[in-house]
mmCIF file of C-alpha atoms in Angstrom:
data_model
loop_
_atom_site.group_PDB
_atom_site.id
_atom_site.type_symbol
_atom_site.label_atom_id
_atom_site.label_comp_id
_atom_site.label_asym_id
_atom_site.label_seq_id
_atom_site.Cartn_x
_atom_site.Cartn_y
_atom_site.Cartn_z
ATOM 1 C CA MET A 1 146.204 110.416 29.619
ATOM 2 C CA SER A 2 142.700 109.444 30.778
ATOM 3 C CA LEU A 3 139.596 110.185 28.740
ATOM 4 C CA THR A 4 137.733 113.235 30.141
ATOM 5 C CA ILE A 5 134.461 115.034 29.554
ATOM 6 C CA ARG A 6 136.460 118.202 28.929
ATOM 7 C CA SER A 7 138.503 116.671 26.110
ATOM 8 C CA LEU A 8 135.348 115.340 24.451
ATOM 9 C CA GLN A 9 133.750 118.767 24.725
ATOM 10 C CA HIS A 10 136.832 120.351 23.138
ATOM 11 C CA TYR A 11 136.628 117.897 20.256
ATOM 12 C CA ALA A 12 132.864 118.410 19.732
ATOM 13 C CA VAL A 13 133.268 122.201 19.622
ATOM 14 C CA LEU A 14 136.205 121.935 17.209
ATOM 15 C CA VAL A 15 134.163 119.830 14.781
ATOM 16 C CA GLU A 16 131.246 122.247 15.050
ATOM 17 C CA GLU A 17 133.366 125.364 14.491
ATOM 18 C CA LYS A 18 135.591 123.672 11.849
ATOM 19 C CA HIS A 19 138.494 125.901 12.852
ATOM 20 C CA TYR A 20 140.934 125.809 15.767
ATOM 21 C CA SER A 21 140.994 129.558 16.409
ATOM 22 C CA ARG A 22 137.192 129.928 16.477
ATOM 23 C CA ALA A 23 136.802 126.837 18.661
ATOM 24 C CA ALA A 24 139.493 128.062 21.054
ATOM 25 C CA GLN A 25 137.803 131.448 21.328
ATOM 26 C CA ARG A 26 134.449 129.841 22.085
ATOM 27 C CA LEU A 27 136.047 127.578 24.722
ATOM 28 C CA HIS A 28 138.035 130.459 26.242
ATOM 29 C CA LEU A 29 141.306 128.643 25.538
ATOM 30 C CA THR A 30 144.444 129.529 23.655
ATOM 31 C CA GLN A 31 144.760 127.839 20.289
ATOM 32 C CA SER A 32 147.854 125.979 21.442
ATOM 33 C CA ALA A 33 146.024 124.656 24.518
ATOM 34 C CA LEU A 34 143.170 123.392 22.341
ATOM 35 C CA THR A 35 145.641 121.763 19.950
ATOM 36 C CA ARG A 36 147.314 119.970 22.857
ATOM 37 C CA SER A 37 143.922 118.806 24.168
ATOM 38 C CA ILE A 38 142.937 117.317 20.789
ATOM 39 C CA GLN A 39 146.338 115.670 20.370
ATOM 40 C CA ALA A 40 146.078 114.176 23.863
ATOM 41 C CA LEU A 41 142.616 112.798 23.023
ATOM 42 C CA GLU A 42 143.978 111.259 19.832
ATOM 43 C CA ASP A 43 146.878 109.719 21.778
ATOM 44 C CA THR A 44 144.487 108.318 24.397
ATOM 45 C CA LEU A 45 142.258 106.708 21.771
ATOM 46 C CA GLY A 46 145.050 105.788 19.382
ATOM 47 C CA LEU A 47 143.119 107.372 16.509
ATOM 48 C CA VAL A 48 143.504 110.322 14.151
ATOM 49 C CA LEU A 49 140.338 112.331 14.685
ATOM 50 C CA VAL A 50 140.664 115.351 12.370
ATOM 51 C CA ASP A 51 142.169 116.336 9.059
ATOM 52 C CA ARG A 52 143.463 119.887 8.721
ATOM 53 C CA ALA A 53 143.267 121.783 5.431
ATOM 54 C CA SER A 54 143.286 125.386 4.267
ATOM 55 C CA THR A 55 139.473 125.357 4.313
ATOM 56 C CA GLY A 56 139.306 124.218 7.948
ATOM 57 C CA VAL A 57 139.097 121.096 10.077
ATOM 58 C CA THR A 58 137.058 118.020 9.148
ATOM 59 C CA PRO A 59 136.625 114.803 11.161
ATOM 60 C CA THR A 60 138.103 111.585 9.840
ATOM 61 C CA GLN A 61 135.950 108.464 9.536
ATOM 62 C CA ALA A 62 137.140 107.428 13.009
ATOM 63 C CA GLY A 63 136.558 110.990 14.185
ATOM 64 C CA ARG A 64 132.919 110.867 13.101
ATOM 65 C CA MET A 65 132.395 107.718 15.130
ATOM 66 C CA VAL A 66 134.051 109.310 18.168
ATOM 67 C CA LEU A 67 131.960 112.472 17.703
ATOM 68 C CA GLU A 68 128.733 110.464 17.783
ATOM 69 C CA ARG A 69 129.767 108.774 21.020
ATOM 70 C CA ALA A 70 131.072 112.052 22.468
ATOM 71 C CA GLN A 71 127.771 113.820 21.847
ATOM 72 C CA ARG A 72 125.897 111.054 23.674
ATOM 73 C CA ILE A 73 128.309 111.222 26.606
ATOM 74 C CA LEU A 74 128.105 115.026 26.764
ATOM 75 C CA GLY A 75 124.311 114.810 26.674
ATOM 76 C CA GLU A 76 124.340 112.370 29.583
ATOM 77 C CA ALA A 77 126.656 114.709 31.494
ATOM 78 C CA ARG A 78 124.253 117.610 30.954
ATOM 79 C CA ASP A 79 121.371 115.440 32.136
ATOM 80 C CA LEU A 80 123.339 114.539 35.262
ATOM 81 C CA ARG A 81 123.957 118.202 36.053
ATOM 82 C CA ARG A 82 120.244 118.929 35.595
ATOM 83 C CA GLU A 83 119.340 116.063 37.924
ATOM 84 C CA ALA A 84 121.678 117.562 40.520
ATOM 85 C CA GLU A 85 119.855 120.883 40.125
ATOM 86 C CA LEU A 86 116.550 119.098 40.683
ATOM 87 C CA ILE A 87 117.889 117.897 44.015
ATOM 88 C CA ARG A 88 119.374 121.268 45.018
ATOM 89 C CA GLY A 89 116.295 123.312 44.176
ATOM 90 C CA HIS A 90 116.043 126.703 42.463
ATOM 91 C CA ASP A 91 118.269 128.819 44.722
ATOM 92 C CA THR A 92 121.331 127.639 42.831
ATOM 93 C CA GLY A 93 122.080 126.353 39.356
ATOM 94 C CA ARG A 94 122.284 127.681 35.818
ATOM 95 C CA VAL A 95 119.678 128.248 33.141
ATOM 96 C CA ASN A 96 120.466 128.638 29.445
ATOM 97 C CA LEU A 97 117.654 130.880 28.219
ATOM 98 C CA GLY A 98 116.844 131.879 24.659
ATOM 99 C CA VAL A 99 114.672 134.931 24.014
ATOM 100 C CA GLY A 100 113.264 136.330 20.787
ATOM 101 C CA ALA A 101 114.007 139.961 19.941
ATOM 102 C CA PHE A 102 110.491 141.291 20.610
ATOM 103 C CA PRO A 103 109.933 139.582 23.984
ATOM 104 C CA ALA A 104 113.486 140.466 25.055
ATOM 105 C CA ALA A 105 112.658 144.146 24.634
ATOM 106 C CA GLY A 106 109.499 143.683 26.671
ATOM 107 C CA PHE A 107 110.658 141.762 29.738
ATOM 108 C CA LEU A 108 114.320 140.669 29.704
ATOM 109 C CA SER A 109 115.836 143.480 31.778
ATOM 110 C CA PRO A 110 113.155 143.328 34.510
ATOM 111 C CA LEU A 111 113.514 139.533 34.551
ATOM 112 C CA LEU A 112 117.271 139.665 35.141
ATOM 113 C CA VAL A 113 116.838 142.325 37.842
ATOM 114 C CA ARG A 114 114.343 140.134 39.711
ATOM 115 C CA ILE A 115 116.613 137.108 39.448
ATOM 116 C CA ALA A 116 119.577 139.120 40.744
ATOM 117 C CA ARG A 117 117.544 140.368 43.717
ATOM 118 C CA GLU A 118 115.526 137.264 44.605
ATOM 119 C CA HIS A 119 117.885 134.436 43.596
ATOM 120 C CA PRO A 120 121.501 135.613 43.986
ATOM 121 C CA GLY A 121 122.816 132.041 43.658
ATOM 122 C CA LEU A 122 121.217 131.498 40.260
ATOM 123 C CA SER A 123 123.179 131.962 37.012
ATOM 124 C CA VAL A 124 121.450 132.749 33.707
ATOM 125 C CA HIS A 125 123.010 132.613 30.252
ATOM 126 C CA VAL A 126 120.839 134.519 27.770
ATOM 127 C CA GLU A 127 120.876 134.426 23.982
ATOM 128 C CA VAL A 128 118.700 136.905 22.087
ATOM 129 C CA GLU A 129 118.100 135.481 18.623
ATOM 130 C CA SER A 130 115.537 135.052 15.877
ATOM 131 C CA TRP A 131 113.052 132.213 16.465
ATOM 132 C CA GLN A 132 114.655 130.016 13.796
ATOM 133 C CA ARG A 133 118.090 130.253 15.448
ATOM 134 C CA LEU A 134 116.543 129.630 18.871
ATOM 135 C CA LEU A 135 114.852 126.510 17.516
ATOM 136 C CA ASP A 136 118.166 125.241 16.141
ATOM 137 C CA LYS A 137 119.853 125.712 19.517
ATOM 138 C CA LEU A 138 116.995 124.017 21.365
ATOM 139 C CA GLN A 139 117.307 121.037 19.040
ATOM 140 C CA GLN A 140 121.043 120.884 19.795
ATOM 141 C CA ASP A 141 120.363 121.068 23.572
ATOM 142 C CA LYS A 142 122.313 124.321 23.812
ATOM 143 C CA LEU A 143 119.332 125.998 25.499
ATOM 144 C CA ASP A 144 117.115 124.766 28.332
ATOM 145 C CA LEU A 145 114.151 126.789 27.134
ATOM 146 C CA ALA A 146 113.213 129.679 24.894
ATOM 147 C CA VAL A 147 110.619 132.436 24.972
ATOM 148 C CA ALA A 148 109.543 133.607 21.545
ATOM 149 C CA VAL A 149 106.746 134.689 19.245
ATOM 150 C CA THR A 150 105.799 131.472 17.441
ATOM 151 C CA HIS A 151 102.854 132.713 15.389
ATOM 152 C CA SER A 152 104.656 132.302 12.074
ATOM 153 C CA LEU A 153 106.832 129.304 12.856
ATOM 154 C CA PRO A 154 105.349 126.885 15.402
ATOM 155 C CA PRO A 155 107.821 124.445 16.960
ATOM 156 C CA PRO A 156 107.914 120.787 15.919
ATOM 157 C CA GLY A 157 105.967 118.109 17.767
ATOM 158 C CA ASP A 158 108.805 116.962 20.023
ATOM 159 C CA PHE A 159 108.657 120.240 21.962
ATOM 160 C CA THR A 160 106.530 121.244 24.910
ATOM 161 C CA VAL A 161 104.816 124.586 24.315
ATOM 162 C CA ARG A 162 103.497 126.684 27.211
ATOM 163 C CA PRO A 163 101.295 129.588 26.075
ATOM 164 C CA LEU A 164 102.021 133.059 27.405
ATOM 165 C CA PRO A 165 100.051 136.301 27.077
ATOM 166 C CA PRO A 166 99.931 137.119 23.348
ATOM 167 C CA GLN A 167 101.867 139.854 21.589
ATOM 168 C CA HIS A 168 100.238 142.431 19.347
ATOM 169 C CA GLY A 169 102.179 143.340 16.224
ATOM 170 C CA GLY A 170 101.846 146.407 14.053
ATOM 171 C CA LEU A 171 103.463 149.323 12.279
ATOM 172 C CA PHE A 172 104.610 152.330 14.301
ATOM 173 C CA THR A 173 106.077 155.736 13.589
ATOM 174 C CA ARG A 174 107.330 158.707 15.539
ATOM 175 C CA ALA A 175 104.728 161.204 16.714
ATOM 176 C CA GLY A 176 104.094 163.795 14.007
ATOM 177 C CA HIS A 177 105.072 161.444 11.173
ATOM 178 C CA PRO A 178 103.489 162.366 7.799
ATOM 179 C CA LEU A 179 101.545 159.072 7.806
ATOM 180 C CA GLN A 180 99.823 159.835 11.098
ATOM 181 C CA GLY A 181 96.295 161.134 10.696
ATOM 182 C CA LEU A 182 95.712 159.683 7.227
ATOM 183 C CA ASP A 183 92.617 157.579 6.698
ATOM 184 C CA LYS A 184 93.180 153.939 5.710
ATOM 185 C CA PRO A 185 92.795 154.325 1.926
ATOM 186 C CA ARG A 186 95.260 157.240 1.760
ATOM 187 C CA LEU A 187 97.529 155.548 4.307
ATOM 188 C CA ARG A 188 97.831 152.392 2.207
ATOM 189 C CA GLY A 189 98.671 154.482 -0.849
ATOM 190 C CA ALA A 190 101.300 156.573 0.953
ATOM 191 C CA LEU A 191 102.905 153.733 2.933
ATOM 192 C CA ALA A 192 105.152 152.602 0.059
ATOM 193 C CA GLN A 193 106.993 155.941 0.187
ATOM 194 C CA TYR A 194 108.516 155.052 3.574
ATOM 195 C CA ARG A 195 111.086 152.385 4.327
ATOM 196 C CA LEU A 196 110.868 149.785 7.093
ATOM 197 C CA ALA A 197 112.874 148.877 10.190
ATOM 198 C CA ALA A 198 112.343 145.313 11.418
ATOM 199 C CA THR A 199 113.918 142.282 13.027
ATOM 200 C CA ASP A 200 114.789 139.164 11.012
ATOM 201 C CA LEU A 201 111.222 138.254 10.061
ATOM 202 C CA PRO A 202 109.771 134.844 9.161
ATOM 203 C CA THR A 203 108.141 134.341 5.787
ATOM 204 C CA ARG A 204 104.583 134.741 7.060
ATOM 205 C CA ALA A 205 105.294 138.216 8.467
ATOM 206 C CA ARG A 206 107.061 139.235 5.251
ATOM 207 C CA GLU A 207 104.080 138.071 3.193
ATOM 208 C CA TYR A 208 101.752 140.237 5.278
ATOM 209 C CA LEU A 209 104.011 143.277 4.874
ATOM 210 C CA ALA A 210 104.297 142.624 1.122
ATOM 211 C CA ARG A 211 100.513 142.844 0.857
ATOM 212 C CA LEU A 212 100.471 146.083 2.846
ATOM 213 C CA TYR A 213 103.254 147.592 0.739
ATOM 214 C CA GLN A 214 101.690 146.215 -2.456
ATOM 215 C CA VAL A 215 104.860 144.531 -3.728
ATOM 216 C CA ALA A 216 104.796 141.272 -5.684
ATOM 217 C CA ARG A 217 108.027 139.769 -4.293
ATOM 218 C CA LEU A 218 109.186 139.519 -0.675
ATOM 219 C CA GLU A 219 112.654 140.730 -1.647
ATOM 220 C CA ASP A 220 111.082 143.975 -2.890
ATOM 221 C CA LEU A 221 109.999 144.973 0.610
ATOM 222 C CA PRO A 222 111.664 148.316 1.423
ATOM 223 C CA ILE A 223 113.413 147.071 4.583
ATOM 224 C CA ALA A 224 116.099 149.648 5.271
ATOM 225 C CA PHE A 225 117.231 148.421 8.702
ATOM 226 C CA GLU A 226 117.148 144.817 9.890
ATOM 227 C CA CYS A 227 118.640 143.585 13.180
ATOM 228 C CA ASP A 228 117.679 141.738 16.362
ATOM 229 C CA SER A 229 118.003 144.834 18.555
ATOM 230 C CA VAL A 230 114.567 146.341 19.072
ATOM 231 C CA ALA A 231 116.178 149.251 20.954
ATOM 232 C CA ALA A 232 118.257 150.184 17.895
ATOM 233 C CA LEU A 233 115.278 149.893 15.550
ATOM 234 C CA ARG A 234 113.138 151.938 17.936
ATOM 235 C CA ASP A 235 115.728 154.732 17.952
ATOM 236 C CA VAL A 236 115.802 154.766 14.144
ATOM 237 C CA ALA A 237 112.029 155.207 14.075
ATOM 238 C CA LEU A 238 112.153 157.938 16.716
ATOM 239 C CA GLY A 239 114.820 159.872 14.820
ATOM 240 C CA SER A 240 113.563 159.534 11.246
ATOM 241 C CA ASP A 241 110.562 158.847 9.013
ATOM 242 C CA VAL A 242 111.313 155.108 8.893
ATOM 243 C CA VAL A 243 108.318 152.903 9.790
ATOM 244 C CA LEU A 244 108.915 150.399 12.599
ATOM 245 C CA PHE A 245 107.454 146.880 12.433
ATOM 246 C CA CYS A 246 107.307 145.683 16.034
ATOM 247 C CA THR A 247 105.059 144.488 18.839
ATOM 248 C CA ARG A 248 103.251 146.895 21.119
ATOM 249 C CA GLU A 249 104.638 145.136 24.188
ATOM 250 C CA ALA A 250 108.244 145.693 23.080
ATOM 251 C CA ILE A 251 107.754 149.476 22.886
ATOM 252 C CA ALA A 252 105.167 149.907 25.649
ATOM 253 C CA ALA A 253 107.070 152.753 27.335
ATOM 254 C CA GLU A 254 107.365 154.775 24.106
ATOM 255 C CA LEU A 255 103.670 154.268 23.339
ATOM 256 C CA GLU A 256 102.718 155.380 26.849
ATOM 257 C CA GLN A 257 104.880 158.500 26.482
ATOM 258 C CA GLY A 258 103.327 159.224 23.094
ATOM 259 C CA VAL A 259 106.663 159.461 21.259
ATOM 260 C CA LEU A 260 105.754 156.450 19.099
ATOM 261 C CA GLU A 261 102.274 155.958 17.677
ATOM 262 C CA PRO A 262 100.626 153.033 15.863
ATOM 263 C CA LEU A 263 99.364 153.166 12.317
ATOM 264 C CA PRO A 264 95.747 151.912 11.995
ATOM 265 C CA LEU A 265 96.709 148.756 10.100
ATOM 266 C CA ALA A 266 96.020 145.616 12.156
ATOM 267 C CA TYR A 267 98.580 142.786 12.253
ATOM 268 C CA PRO A 268 97.895 139.969 11.805
ATOM 269 C CA ALA A 269 94.394 139.804 10.425
ATOM 270 C CA ALA A 270 93.782 136.501 12.271
ATOM 271 C CA GLY A 271 94.453 137.970 15.721
ATOM 272 C CA PRO A 272 97.316 138.501 18.192
ATOM 273 C CA LEU A 273 100.702 136.834 17.901
ATOM 274 C CA THR A 274 101.223 133.503 19.639
ATOM 275 C CA TYR A 275 103.769 133.875 22.420
ATOM 276 C CA SER A 276 105.187 130.818 24.197
ATOM 277 C CA VAL A 277 107.764 129.134 26.386
ATOM 278 C CA ILE A 278 109.278 126.225 24.430
ATOM 279 C CA HIS A 279 111.509 123.384 25.616
ATOM 280 C CA ARG A 280 112.326 119.834 24.574
ATOM 281 C CA ALA A 281 109.536 117.457 25.608
ATOM 282 C CA ARG A 282 111.985 114.751 26.709
ATOM 283 C CA ARG A 283 113.758 117.089 29.148
ATOM 284 C CA THR A 284 112.650 117.539 32.721
ATOM 285 C CA LEU A 285 113.240 121.181 33.584
ATOM 286 C CA SER A 286 115.049 121.917 36.827
ATOM 287 C CA PRO A 287 113.364 123.934 39.598
ATOM 288 C CA THR A 288 115.705 126.757 38.560
ATOM 289 C CA ALA A 289 114.291 126.773 35.021
ATOM 290 C CA GLU A 290 110.719 126.444 36.311
ATOM 291 C CA ARG A 291 111.287 129.455 38.546
ATOM 292 C CA VAL A 292 112.525 131.491 35.578
ATOM 293 C CA ILE A 293 109.339 130.561 33.699
ATOM 294 C CA GLU A 294 107.226 131.675 36.685
ATOM 295 C CA LEU A 295 109.010 135.029 36.717
ATOM 296 C CA VAL A 296 108.457 135.463 32.965
ATOM 297 C CA GLN A 297 104.759 134.716 33.401
ATOM 298 C CA ASP A 298 104.525 137.221 36.260
ATOM 299 C CA LEU A 299 106.209 139.955 34.232
ATOM 300 C CA LEU A 300 104.169 139.360 31.098
ATOM 301 C CA SER A 301 100.934 139.362 33.055
ATOM 302 C CA GLY A 302 101.751 142.943 34.026
ATOM 303 C CA ILE A 303 102.764 144.141 30.559
ATOM 304 C CA ASP A 304 99.191 144.970 29.590
ATOM 305 C CA ALA A 305 98.900 147.565 32.355
ATOM 306 C CA PRO A 306 100.991 150.325 30.714
ATOM 307 C CA LYS A 307 99.359 149.533 27.372
ATOM 308 C CA ARG A 308 95.896 150.040 28.863
ATOM 309 C CA ALA A 309 97.056 153.253 30.545
ATOM 310 C CA ALA A 310 98.451 154.570 27.248
ATOM 311 C CA GLY A 311 95.185 153.736 25.483
ATOM 312 C CA ALA A 312 93.179 155.516 28.177
ATOM 313 C CA LYS A 313 95.342 158.645 27.811
ATOM 314 C CA ARG A 314 94.935 158.659 24.039
ATOM 315 C CA ARG A 315 91.155 158.274 24.332
ATOM 316 C CA ALA A 316 91.060 161.112 26.880
ATOM 317 C CA ARG A 317 92.971 163.419 24.491
ATOM 318 C CA ARG A 318 90.381 162.736 21.786
#
């Protein structure tokens, strides 16, 4: 059997997942088909590549050498596909896009709608994750680019960072919440009585919240609900007395409608949250990826409009 890109990909995924069933699921193969593929690769190379044990699969010494070569070959293959996209232009091709939880709530659905309408030949794979997990996937070349709040965890120096309109974080509650209407001194004293709903937060954000909640340890923060779905967290805040930690842009519609309201506690003290497009500096983005970035910039440039309208309505009511 000849050596193929597909067989090398199967082997790389198996080593990463450390288990045949999980690797097969990720590759959309049956476990028996994946087993045959790995055995065929071993026969082609004349090497035993993996050891199987009750704890999972581990590469042999020869397997580690093959994995290193396989990853280089797979990287070259990805680069070749991207070069082909550069030639074809942005009406076709695929973009692997990572998005942080807050920006996803603010622009992801409108972005995908515009792509579907304006670029029907373009395919987009989206992963909504915390910034740390997005960074890991960028470093592994599993994503072409990511859009995330990077205020608390700036990317390393080998990444290109393109600034976007900033996000504005804060604490929010449902309209009519007992905390609404309190002055700042009483608000700070009463805040600790109410639990939090938040995404998976970096240390810097947790430190800020610990100061607000007047707790000595980060693990003592009263976070009742933690997930990467802003929609789910928003609904918890709307239906209970839980306090939502979020960005204004992610809940712009609810703020405009007046069903969610901010608490007068600014976050962060140093100013708005840094919001960026990040990609590996050594990678030349395809026209397809550049077009996605243009669409993101267009959408984010318009996000301030509903926020300004909501602010104008609140000032008029006063």
